[in-house]
Coordinates of C-alpha atoms and ligand atoms in Angstrom, one line a residue:
X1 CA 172.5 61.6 100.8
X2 CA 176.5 61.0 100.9
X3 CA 177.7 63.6 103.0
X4 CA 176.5 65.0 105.7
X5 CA 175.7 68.8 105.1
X6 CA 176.1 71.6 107.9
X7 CA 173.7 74.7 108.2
X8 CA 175.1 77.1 110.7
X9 CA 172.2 79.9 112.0
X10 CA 173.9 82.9 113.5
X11 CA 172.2 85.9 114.4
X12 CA 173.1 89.4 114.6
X13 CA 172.0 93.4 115.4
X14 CA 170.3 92.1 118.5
X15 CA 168.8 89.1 120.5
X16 CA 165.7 87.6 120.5
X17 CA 164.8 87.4 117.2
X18 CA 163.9 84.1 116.6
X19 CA 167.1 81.9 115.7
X20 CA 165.8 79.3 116.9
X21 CA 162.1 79.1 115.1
X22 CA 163.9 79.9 111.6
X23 CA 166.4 77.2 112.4
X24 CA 163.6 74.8 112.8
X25 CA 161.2 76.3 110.0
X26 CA 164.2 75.4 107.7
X27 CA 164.7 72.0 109.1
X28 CA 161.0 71.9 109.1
X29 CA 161.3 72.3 105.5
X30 CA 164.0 70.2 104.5
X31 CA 162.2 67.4 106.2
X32 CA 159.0 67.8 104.5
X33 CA 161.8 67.2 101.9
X34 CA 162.2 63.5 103.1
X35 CA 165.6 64.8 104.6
X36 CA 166.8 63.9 107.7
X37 CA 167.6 67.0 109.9
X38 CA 168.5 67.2 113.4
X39 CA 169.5 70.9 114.8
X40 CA 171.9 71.6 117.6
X41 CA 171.9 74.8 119.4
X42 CA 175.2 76.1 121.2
X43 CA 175.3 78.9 124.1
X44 CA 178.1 81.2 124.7
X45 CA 177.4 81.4 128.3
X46 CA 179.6 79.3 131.0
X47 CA 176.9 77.2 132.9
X48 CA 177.9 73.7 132.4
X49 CA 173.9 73.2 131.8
X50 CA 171.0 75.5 132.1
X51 CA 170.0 73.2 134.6
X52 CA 171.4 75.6 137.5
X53 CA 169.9 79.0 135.7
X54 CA 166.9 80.5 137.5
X55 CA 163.6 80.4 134.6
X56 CA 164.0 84.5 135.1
X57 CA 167.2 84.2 133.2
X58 CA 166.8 82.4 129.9
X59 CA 163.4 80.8 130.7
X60 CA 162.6 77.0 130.8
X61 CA 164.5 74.6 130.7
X62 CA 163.7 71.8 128.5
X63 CA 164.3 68.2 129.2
X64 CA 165.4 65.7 126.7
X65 CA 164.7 61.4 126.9
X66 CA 168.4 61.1 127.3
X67 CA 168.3 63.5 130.8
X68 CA 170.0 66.7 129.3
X69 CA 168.9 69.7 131.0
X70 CA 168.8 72.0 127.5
X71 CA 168.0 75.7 126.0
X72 CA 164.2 75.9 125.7
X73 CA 164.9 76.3 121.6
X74 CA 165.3 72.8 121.7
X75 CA 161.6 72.7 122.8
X76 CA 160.8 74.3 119.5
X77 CA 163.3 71.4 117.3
X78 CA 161.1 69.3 118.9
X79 CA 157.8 70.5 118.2
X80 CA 158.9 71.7 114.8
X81 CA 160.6 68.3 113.8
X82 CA 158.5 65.6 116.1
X83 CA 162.1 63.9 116.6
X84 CA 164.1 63.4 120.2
X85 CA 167.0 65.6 121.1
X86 CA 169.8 64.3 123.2
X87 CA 172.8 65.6 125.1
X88 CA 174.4 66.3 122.4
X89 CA 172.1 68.8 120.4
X90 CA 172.9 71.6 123.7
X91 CA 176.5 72.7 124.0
X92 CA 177.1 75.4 126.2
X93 CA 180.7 77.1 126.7
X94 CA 180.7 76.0 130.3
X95 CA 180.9 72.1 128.9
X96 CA 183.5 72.9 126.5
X97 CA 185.9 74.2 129.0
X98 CA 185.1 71.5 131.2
X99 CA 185.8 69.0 128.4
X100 CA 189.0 70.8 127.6
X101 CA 190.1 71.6 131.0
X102 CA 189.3 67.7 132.2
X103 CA 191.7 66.7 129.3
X104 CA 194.6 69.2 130.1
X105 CA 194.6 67.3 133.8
X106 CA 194.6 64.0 132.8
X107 CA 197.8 65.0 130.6
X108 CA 196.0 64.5 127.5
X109 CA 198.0 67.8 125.7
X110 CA 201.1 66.6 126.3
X111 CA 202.8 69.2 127.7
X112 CA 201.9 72.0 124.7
X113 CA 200.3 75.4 126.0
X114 CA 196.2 75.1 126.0
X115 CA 194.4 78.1 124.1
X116 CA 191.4 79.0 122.7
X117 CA 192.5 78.6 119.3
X118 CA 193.0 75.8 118.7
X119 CA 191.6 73.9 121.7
X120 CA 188.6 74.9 122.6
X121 CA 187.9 75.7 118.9
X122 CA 188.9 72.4 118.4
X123 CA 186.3 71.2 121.2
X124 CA 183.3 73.0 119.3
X125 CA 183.9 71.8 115.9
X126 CA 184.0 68.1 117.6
X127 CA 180.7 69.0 119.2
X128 CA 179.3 69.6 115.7
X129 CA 180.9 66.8 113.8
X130 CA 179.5 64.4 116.6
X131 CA 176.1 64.6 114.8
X132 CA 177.3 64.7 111.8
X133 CA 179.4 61.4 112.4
X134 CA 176.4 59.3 113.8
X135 CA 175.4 59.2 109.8
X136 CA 171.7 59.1 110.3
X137 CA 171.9 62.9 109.0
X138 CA 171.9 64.7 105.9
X139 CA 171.7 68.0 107.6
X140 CA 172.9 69.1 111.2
X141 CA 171.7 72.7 111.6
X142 CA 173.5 74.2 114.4
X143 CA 172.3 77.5 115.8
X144 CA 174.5 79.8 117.5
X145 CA 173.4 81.4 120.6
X146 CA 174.1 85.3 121.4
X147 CA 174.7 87.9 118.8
X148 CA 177.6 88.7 116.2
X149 CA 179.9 90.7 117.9
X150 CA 179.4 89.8 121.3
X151 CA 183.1 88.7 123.0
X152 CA 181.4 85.5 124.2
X153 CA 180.4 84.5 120.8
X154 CA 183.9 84.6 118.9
X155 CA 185.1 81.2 119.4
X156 CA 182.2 79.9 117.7
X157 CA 182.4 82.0 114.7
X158 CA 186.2 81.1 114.4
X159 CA 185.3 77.8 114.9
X160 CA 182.5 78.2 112.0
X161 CA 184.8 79.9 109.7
X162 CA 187.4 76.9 110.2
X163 CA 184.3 74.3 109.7
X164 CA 183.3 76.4 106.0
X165 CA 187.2 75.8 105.7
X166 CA 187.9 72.5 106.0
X167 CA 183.8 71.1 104.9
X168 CA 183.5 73.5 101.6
X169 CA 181.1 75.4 100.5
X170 CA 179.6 72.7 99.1
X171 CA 179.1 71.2 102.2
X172 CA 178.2 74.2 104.3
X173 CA 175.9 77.2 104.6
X174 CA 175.9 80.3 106.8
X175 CA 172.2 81.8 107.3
X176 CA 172.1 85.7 109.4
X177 CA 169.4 86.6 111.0
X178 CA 169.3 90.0 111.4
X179 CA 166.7 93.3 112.1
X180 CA 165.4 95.5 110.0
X181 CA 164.1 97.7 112.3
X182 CA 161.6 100.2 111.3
X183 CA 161.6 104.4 112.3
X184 CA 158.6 105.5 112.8
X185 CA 159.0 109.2 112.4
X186 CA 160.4 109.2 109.5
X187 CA 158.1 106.1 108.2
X188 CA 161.4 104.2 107.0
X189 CA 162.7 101.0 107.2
X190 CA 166.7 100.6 108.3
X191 CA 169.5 98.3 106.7
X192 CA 172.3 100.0 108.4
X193 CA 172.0 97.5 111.5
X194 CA 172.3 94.5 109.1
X195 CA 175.2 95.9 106.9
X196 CA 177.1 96.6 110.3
X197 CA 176.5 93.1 111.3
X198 CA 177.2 90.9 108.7
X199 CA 180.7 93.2 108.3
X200 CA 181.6 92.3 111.6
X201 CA 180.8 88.9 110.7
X202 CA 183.3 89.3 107.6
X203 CA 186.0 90.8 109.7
X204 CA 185.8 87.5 111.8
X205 CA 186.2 85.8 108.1
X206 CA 182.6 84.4 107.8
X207 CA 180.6 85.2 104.7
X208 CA 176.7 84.7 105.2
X209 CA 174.9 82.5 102.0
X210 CA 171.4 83.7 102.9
X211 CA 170.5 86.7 104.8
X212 CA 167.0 86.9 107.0
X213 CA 165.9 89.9 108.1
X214 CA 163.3 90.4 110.8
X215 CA 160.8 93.0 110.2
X216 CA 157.8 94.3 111.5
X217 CA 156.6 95.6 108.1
X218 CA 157.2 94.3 104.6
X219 CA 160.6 94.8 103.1
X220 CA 160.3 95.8 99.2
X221 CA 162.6 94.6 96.3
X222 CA 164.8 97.4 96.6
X223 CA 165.3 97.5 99.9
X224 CA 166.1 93.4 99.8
X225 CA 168.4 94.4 96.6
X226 CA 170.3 97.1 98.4
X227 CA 171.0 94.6 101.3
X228 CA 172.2 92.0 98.8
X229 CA 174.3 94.8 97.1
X230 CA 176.2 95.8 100.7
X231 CA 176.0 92.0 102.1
X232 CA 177.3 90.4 98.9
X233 CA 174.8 88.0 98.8
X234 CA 172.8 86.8 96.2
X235 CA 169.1 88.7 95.2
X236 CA 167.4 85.2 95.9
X237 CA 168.7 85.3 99.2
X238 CA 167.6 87.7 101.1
X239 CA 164.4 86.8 102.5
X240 CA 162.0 88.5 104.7
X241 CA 160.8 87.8 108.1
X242 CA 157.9 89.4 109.2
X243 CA 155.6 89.3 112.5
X244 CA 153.2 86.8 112.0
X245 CA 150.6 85.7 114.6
X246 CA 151.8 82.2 115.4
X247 CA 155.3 80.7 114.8
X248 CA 153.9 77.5 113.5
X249 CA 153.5 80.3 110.2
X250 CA 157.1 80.6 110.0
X251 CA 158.0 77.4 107.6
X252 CA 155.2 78.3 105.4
X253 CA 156.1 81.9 105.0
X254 CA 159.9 80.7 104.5
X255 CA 158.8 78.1 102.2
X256 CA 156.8 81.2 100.0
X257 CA 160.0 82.7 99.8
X258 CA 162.1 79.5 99.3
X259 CA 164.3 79.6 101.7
X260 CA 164.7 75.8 101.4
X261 CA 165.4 76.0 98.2
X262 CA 168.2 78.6 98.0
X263 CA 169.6 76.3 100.7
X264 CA 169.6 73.7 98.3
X265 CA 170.6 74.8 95.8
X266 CA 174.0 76.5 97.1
X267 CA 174.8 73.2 99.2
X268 CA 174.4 71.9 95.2
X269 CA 171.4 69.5 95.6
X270 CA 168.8 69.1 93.4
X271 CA 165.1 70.9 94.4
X272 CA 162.5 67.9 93.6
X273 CA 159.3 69.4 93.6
X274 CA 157.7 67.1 96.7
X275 CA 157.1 68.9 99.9
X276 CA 154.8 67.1 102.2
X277 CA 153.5 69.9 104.6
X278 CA 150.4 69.2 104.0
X279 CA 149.4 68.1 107.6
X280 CA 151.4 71.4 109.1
X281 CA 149.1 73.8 106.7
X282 CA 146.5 71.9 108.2
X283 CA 147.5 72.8 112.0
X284 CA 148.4 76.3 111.0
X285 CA 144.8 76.6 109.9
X286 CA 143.5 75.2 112.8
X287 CA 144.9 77.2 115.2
X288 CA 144.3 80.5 113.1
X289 CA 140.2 79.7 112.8
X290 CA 139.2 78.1 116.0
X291 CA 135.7 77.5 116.8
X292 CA 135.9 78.5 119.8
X293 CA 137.4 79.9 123.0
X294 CA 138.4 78.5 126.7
X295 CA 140.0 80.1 129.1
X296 CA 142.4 78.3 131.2
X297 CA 144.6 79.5 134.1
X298 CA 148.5 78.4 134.6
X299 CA 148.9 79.1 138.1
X300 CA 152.7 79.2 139.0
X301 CA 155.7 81.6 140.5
X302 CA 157.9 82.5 137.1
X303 CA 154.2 84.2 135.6
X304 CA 156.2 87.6 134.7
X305 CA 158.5 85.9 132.1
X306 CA 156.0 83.6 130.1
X307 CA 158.8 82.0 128.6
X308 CA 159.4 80.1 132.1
X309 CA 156.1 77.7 130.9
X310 CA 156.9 77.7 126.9
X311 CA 156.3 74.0 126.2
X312 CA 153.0 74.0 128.5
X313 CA 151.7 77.2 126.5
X314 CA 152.9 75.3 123.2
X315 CA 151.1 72.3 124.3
X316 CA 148.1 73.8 124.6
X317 CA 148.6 75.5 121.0
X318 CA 148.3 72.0 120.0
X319 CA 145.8 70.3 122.2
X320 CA 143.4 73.1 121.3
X321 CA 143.8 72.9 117.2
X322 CA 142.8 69.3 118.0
X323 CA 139.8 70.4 119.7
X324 CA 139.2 73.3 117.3
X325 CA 139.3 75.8 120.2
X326 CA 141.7 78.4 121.1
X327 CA 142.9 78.2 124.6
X328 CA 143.7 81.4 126.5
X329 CA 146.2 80.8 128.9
X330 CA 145.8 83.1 131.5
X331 CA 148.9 83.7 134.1
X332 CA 148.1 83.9 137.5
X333 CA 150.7 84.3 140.0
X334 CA 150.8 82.1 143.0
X335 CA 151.9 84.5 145.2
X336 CA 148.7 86.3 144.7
X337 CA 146.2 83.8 145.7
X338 CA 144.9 83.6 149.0
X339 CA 141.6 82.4 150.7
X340 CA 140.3 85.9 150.0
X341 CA 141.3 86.3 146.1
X342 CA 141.5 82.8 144.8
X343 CA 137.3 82.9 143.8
X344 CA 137.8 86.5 142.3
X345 CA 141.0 85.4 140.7
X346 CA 139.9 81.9 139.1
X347 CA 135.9 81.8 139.0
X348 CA 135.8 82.3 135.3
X349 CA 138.1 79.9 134.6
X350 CA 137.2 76.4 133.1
X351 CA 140.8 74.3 133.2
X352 CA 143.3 75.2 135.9
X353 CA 146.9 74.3 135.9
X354 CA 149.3 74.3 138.9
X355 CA 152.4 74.4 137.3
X356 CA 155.9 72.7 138.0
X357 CA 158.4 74.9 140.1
X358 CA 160.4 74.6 143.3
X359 CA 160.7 76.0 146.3
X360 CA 158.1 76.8 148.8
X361 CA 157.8 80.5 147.4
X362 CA 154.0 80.1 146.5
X363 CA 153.5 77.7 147.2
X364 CA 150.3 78.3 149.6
X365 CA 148.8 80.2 146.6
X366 CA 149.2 76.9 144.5
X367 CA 147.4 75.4 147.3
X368 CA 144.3 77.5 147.3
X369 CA 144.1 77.0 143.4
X370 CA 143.9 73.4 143.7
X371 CA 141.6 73.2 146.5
X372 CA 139.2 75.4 144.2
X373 CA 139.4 73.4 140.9
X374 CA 138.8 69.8 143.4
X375 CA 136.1 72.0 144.9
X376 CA 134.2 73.2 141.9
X377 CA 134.6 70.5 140.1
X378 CA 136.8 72.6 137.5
X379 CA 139.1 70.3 135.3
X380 CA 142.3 70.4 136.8
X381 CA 145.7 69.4 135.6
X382 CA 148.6 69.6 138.0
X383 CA 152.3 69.2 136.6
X384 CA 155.5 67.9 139.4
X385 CA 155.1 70.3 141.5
X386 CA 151.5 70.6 141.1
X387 CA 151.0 67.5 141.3
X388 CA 152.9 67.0 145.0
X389 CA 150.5 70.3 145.8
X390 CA 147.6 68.5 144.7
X391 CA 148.4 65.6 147.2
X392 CA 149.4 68.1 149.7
X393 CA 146.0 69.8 149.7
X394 CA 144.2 66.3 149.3
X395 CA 146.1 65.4 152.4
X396 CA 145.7 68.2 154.6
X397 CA 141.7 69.4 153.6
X398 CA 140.5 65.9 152.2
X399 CA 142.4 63.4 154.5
X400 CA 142.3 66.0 157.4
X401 CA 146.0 65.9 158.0
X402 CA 146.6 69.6 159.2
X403 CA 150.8 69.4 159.0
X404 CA 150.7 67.5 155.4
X405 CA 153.6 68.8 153.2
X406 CA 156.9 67.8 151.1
X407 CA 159.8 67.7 152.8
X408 CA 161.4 70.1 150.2
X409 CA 158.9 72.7 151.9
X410 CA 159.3 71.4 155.3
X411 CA 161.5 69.4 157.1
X412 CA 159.5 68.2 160.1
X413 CA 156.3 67.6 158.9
X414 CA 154.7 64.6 160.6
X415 CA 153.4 64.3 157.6
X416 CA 155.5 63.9 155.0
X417 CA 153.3 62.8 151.9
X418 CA 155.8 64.1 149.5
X419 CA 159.4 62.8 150.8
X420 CA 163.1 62.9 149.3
X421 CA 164.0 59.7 147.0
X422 CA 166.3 57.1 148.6
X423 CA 168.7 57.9 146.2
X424 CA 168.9 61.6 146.7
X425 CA 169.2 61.7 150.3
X426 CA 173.0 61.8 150.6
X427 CA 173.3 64.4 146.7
X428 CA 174.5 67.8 147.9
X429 CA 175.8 69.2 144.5
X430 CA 172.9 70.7 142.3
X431 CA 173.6 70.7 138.7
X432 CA 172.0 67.5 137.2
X433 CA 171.1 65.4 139.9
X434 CA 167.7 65.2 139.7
X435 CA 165.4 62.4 138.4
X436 CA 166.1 63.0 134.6
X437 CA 164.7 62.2 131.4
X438 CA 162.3 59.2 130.5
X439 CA 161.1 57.0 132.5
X440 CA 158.3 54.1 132.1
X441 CA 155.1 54.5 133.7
X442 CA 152.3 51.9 133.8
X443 CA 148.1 53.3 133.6
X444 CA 145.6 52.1 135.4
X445 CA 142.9 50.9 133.1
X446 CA 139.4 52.6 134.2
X447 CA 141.3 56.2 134.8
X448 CA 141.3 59.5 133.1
X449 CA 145.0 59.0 131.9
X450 CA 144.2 55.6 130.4
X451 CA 141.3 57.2 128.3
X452 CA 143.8 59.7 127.0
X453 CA 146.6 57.9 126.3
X454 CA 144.7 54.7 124.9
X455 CA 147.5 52.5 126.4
X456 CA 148.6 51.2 129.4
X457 CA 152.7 51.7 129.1
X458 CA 154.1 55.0 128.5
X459 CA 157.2 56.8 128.7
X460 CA 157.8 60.6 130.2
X461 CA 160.3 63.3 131.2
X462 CA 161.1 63.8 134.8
X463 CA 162.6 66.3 136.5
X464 CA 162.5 66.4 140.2
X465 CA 163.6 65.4 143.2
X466 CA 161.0 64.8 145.0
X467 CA 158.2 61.7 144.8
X468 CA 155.0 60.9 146.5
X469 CA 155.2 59.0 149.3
X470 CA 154.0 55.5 149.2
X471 CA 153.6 54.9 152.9
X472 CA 150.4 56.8 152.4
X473 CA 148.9 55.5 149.1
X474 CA 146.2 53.5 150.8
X475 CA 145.2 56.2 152.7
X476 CA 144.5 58.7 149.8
X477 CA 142.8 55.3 147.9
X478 CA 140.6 55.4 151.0
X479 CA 140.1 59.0 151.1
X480 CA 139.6 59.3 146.9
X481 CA 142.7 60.1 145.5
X482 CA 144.0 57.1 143.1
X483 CA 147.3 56.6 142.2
X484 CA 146.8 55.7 138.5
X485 CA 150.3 55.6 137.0
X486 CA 153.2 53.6 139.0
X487 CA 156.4 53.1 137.9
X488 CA 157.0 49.7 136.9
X489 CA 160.6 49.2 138.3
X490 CA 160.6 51.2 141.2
X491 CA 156.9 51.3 142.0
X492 CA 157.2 55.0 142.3
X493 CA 153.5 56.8 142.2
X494 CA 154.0 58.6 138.4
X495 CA 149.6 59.6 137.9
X496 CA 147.2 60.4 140.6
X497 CA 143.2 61.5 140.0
X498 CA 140.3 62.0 142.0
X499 CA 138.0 59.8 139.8
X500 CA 134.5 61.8 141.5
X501 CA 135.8 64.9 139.7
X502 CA 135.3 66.3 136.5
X503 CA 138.6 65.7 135.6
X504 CA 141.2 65.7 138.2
X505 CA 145.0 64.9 137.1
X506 CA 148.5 65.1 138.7
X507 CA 151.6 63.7 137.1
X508 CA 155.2 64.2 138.2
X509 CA 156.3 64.3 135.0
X510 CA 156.3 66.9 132.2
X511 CA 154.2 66.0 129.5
X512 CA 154.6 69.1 128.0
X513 CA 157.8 68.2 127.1
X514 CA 156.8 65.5 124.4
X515 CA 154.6 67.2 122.8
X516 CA 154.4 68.3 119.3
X517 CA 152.7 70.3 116.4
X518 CA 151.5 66.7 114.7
X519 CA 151.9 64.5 118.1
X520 CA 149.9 66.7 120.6
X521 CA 149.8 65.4 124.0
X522 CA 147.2 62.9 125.2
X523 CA 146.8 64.4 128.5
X524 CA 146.9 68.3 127.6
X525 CA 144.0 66.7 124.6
X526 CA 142.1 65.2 127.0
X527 CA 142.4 68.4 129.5
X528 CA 140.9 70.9 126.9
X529 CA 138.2 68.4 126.1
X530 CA 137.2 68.5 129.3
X531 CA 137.8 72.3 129.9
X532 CA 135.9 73.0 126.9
X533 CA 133.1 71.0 127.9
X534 CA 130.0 73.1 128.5
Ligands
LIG1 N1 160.5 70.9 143.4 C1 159.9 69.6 143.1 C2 160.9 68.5 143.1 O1 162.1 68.7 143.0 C3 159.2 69.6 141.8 C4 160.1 69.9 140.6 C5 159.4 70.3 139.4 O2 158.2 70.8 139.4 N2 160.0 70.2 138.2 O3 160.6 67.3 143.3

């Protein structure tokens, strides 16, 4: 394609309704097209990153090759679209200020008065042309965070009414995402919330193309007419979206309704018949008729708020379809694990995983889970900080060194078998100075990760700041605790396994960010194998 075409995803009548799956069913869509599609998601809030935010805020945070510190929605792009994000597909309002305030000191303004309109307006639409620029795109969908409304959001609907401005509507598209929510007392469905939001979208002088209302129950024609009637949009575009039992089902309900196809055609390009999502119905399938169950345990601190693990719970949506088995994740909480609970708590569980996390705030609970999976044999899979716990407890019960710890935990440990990098020792600020984004790891041949991965050089996500410490590495080789993965430039330890287990596996970096609906990931395959192993 030409030019570039924009697809702004704004959402109103309340939060969390899923902007950013129908942003990536759409792009899922228009890439089964043979489009190219990347999505960008801005946040109204003013952390430079969500690097900084605690998982109880806004949940993971998802790490991209280039090192960005992102919104967990681009976790889903990812998995949706099975292509890399970078820096520059997470704006957050904090990193627009910065940019505008760093060029007010260095004089850049020139003496003029710096305002929102048009600077930092300015600052977003650059943010969303960047993408558009690199020319590998024909469509940049750009999802903005927060509701209609909200005072946080309104530079970012100015800044889309100026971009439907100055693109055309040829070249631009505004899709609402709204609730229709449903009363039960009187048995009725409600389109009052979504007429109020898309006028207060009007009076900021934004007109929504296609309208997609969330709903528990299914919206009839006249209902879908009436909102098209008050909206002023066309009958075609109103589409429904209802609950369904696994977000991989969005696309193909959204492609039922043609949602990519409306899109189409208003942005004025033709609708070919060809959709390969072929392999994606396949998935869905999958993971809707497994054949049969296992039951796995995430053992970690953020357990209230599930969306603190989403790309290890997605993960294992995918590693199980491969398997044909449907895992249940079960969330245990660290801080309830003790000598006395942890065989109550985890006996009926065939795959544990200590997750990442930091802190020493459950940490002794993390250490009792992965002293029972090495004990009873129970495949265990232990991710940055549960890997450095999995050393931890090989040092202290296996190795017999009673003070063993990381010196994030503990400062004077004699022992210090997890120490601070080099590098890091002198860093004081926190917002993005960890170890971020990819990094190359060499396997070990004759190891658990090389019969996953089938290859000896890899490349993963990091973020930490802590690494095992290699003064010790013979010792655990001597003990039974291999290091299997190393670094190739910096000879840091990346894999270590207990080869006499079942299936015993610490990395200290996330796998669970890379993978995706058709790429699952190696390891979390080769963990539910084992898990599901009678
Ligand atoms: N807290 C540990 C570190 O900084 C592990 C971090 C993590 O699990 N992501 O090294």
């Amino acid at each position: 394609m030409s030019t570039t075409k924009y697809i702004f995803v704004t959402g109103g009548v309340a939060s969390s309704l899923g902007k950013g799956i129908i942003s990536a069913s759409l792009a899922k869509l228009l890439q089964a097209r043979g489009f190219k599609v990347t999505i960008q998601k801005l946040d109204p809030y003013l952390n430079v990153d969500p690097g900084t935010l605690n998982p109880y805020e806004h949940g993971e945070c998802y790490v991209t090759d280039d090192g960005a510190e992102t919104d967990l929605d681009l976790g889903h792009y990812e998995r949706f679209l099975g292509v890399p994000t970078s820096q520059a597909n997470n704006v957050t309002t904090g990193r627009i200020y910065q940019s505008v305030i760093d060029k007010e000191r260095r004089g850049d303004f020139l003496g003029k008065t710096v305002q929102i309109i048009p600077h930092i307006t300015d600052e977003i639409k650059r943010r969303v042309k960047i993408l558009g620029k690199q020319g590998q795109y024909d469509f940049v969908i750009t999802e903005i965070g927060g509701t209609v409304g909200d005072i946080e959001s309104l530079p970012y609907i100015e800044s889309v009414r100026q971009l439907r401005y100055e693109l055309g509507t040829q070249n631009s598209l505004v899709v609402h995402l709204t609730l229709v929510p449903y009363l039960n007392a009187s048995g009725e469905l409600k389109t009052k919330p979504t007429q109020h939001s898309v006028k207060v979208l009007l009076e900021n002088g934004v007109q929504p193309d296609i309208l997609v209302l969330r709903t528990e129950h299914e919206l009839s024609d006249d209902i879908k007419r009436k909102v098209a009637l008050f909206c002023n949009v066309a009958n075609d575009s109103v589409i429904q979206s209802i609950d369904v039992s696994t977000i991989y089902e969005v696309p193909l309900k959204m492609q039922e309704q043609k949602l990519d196809e409306v899109a189409l055609q208003k942005l004025g390009i033709q609708v070919k018949k060809d959709v390969k999502i072929k392999p994606w119905k396949d998935f869905v399938q999958k993971v809707k008729n497994p054949q049969k169950r296992v039951k796995i345990g995430l053992v970690g601190k953020y357990v209230e708020l599930p969306d603190a693990y989403k790309s290890i719970a997605e993960a294992f949506v995918h590693a199980g379809a491969v398997n044909s088995v449907k895992v249940d994740l079960e969330y245990i909480h660290s801080e309830e694990l003790t000598a006395d609970t942890v065989t109550d708590k985890l006996k009926d569980l065939k795959g544990v995983l200590v997750a990442p996390g930091f802190g020493s705030r459950g940490i002794s609970g993390k250490l009792e889970a992965v002293k029972f999976a090495r004990e009873n044999n129970i495949p265990f899979l232990g991710i940055c900080l549960g890997m450095q716990c999995a050393v931890i407890e090989f040092a202290r019960n296996v190795l017999n060194y009673s003070d063993a710890n990381s010196v994030e935990m503990s400062r004077t440990t004699t022992k210090p078998v997890i120490d601070l990098m080099e590098e890091q020792k002198g860093v004081t600020e926190m917002g993005g100075t960890m170890r971020l984004g990819s990094y190359p790891c060499e396997i070990q041949k004759n190891s658990y990760a090389y019969d996953a991965y089938g290859v000896v050089n890899i490349d993963e996500r990091h973020r930490h700041r802590y690494e095992f410490n290699n003064k010790f590495i013979n010792q655990f080789a001597e003990g039974g605790m291999k290091s299997t993965g190393i670094n190739p430039d910096t000879g840091l330890v990346e894999i270590v396994e207990i080869p006499s287990h079942k299936w015993f596996v610490g990395v200290q970096f996330h796998p669970e960010y890379k993978s995706t609906v058709l790429n699952p990931h190696p390891l979390f395959v080769a963990f539910v194998r084992a898990a599901a192993e009678e």
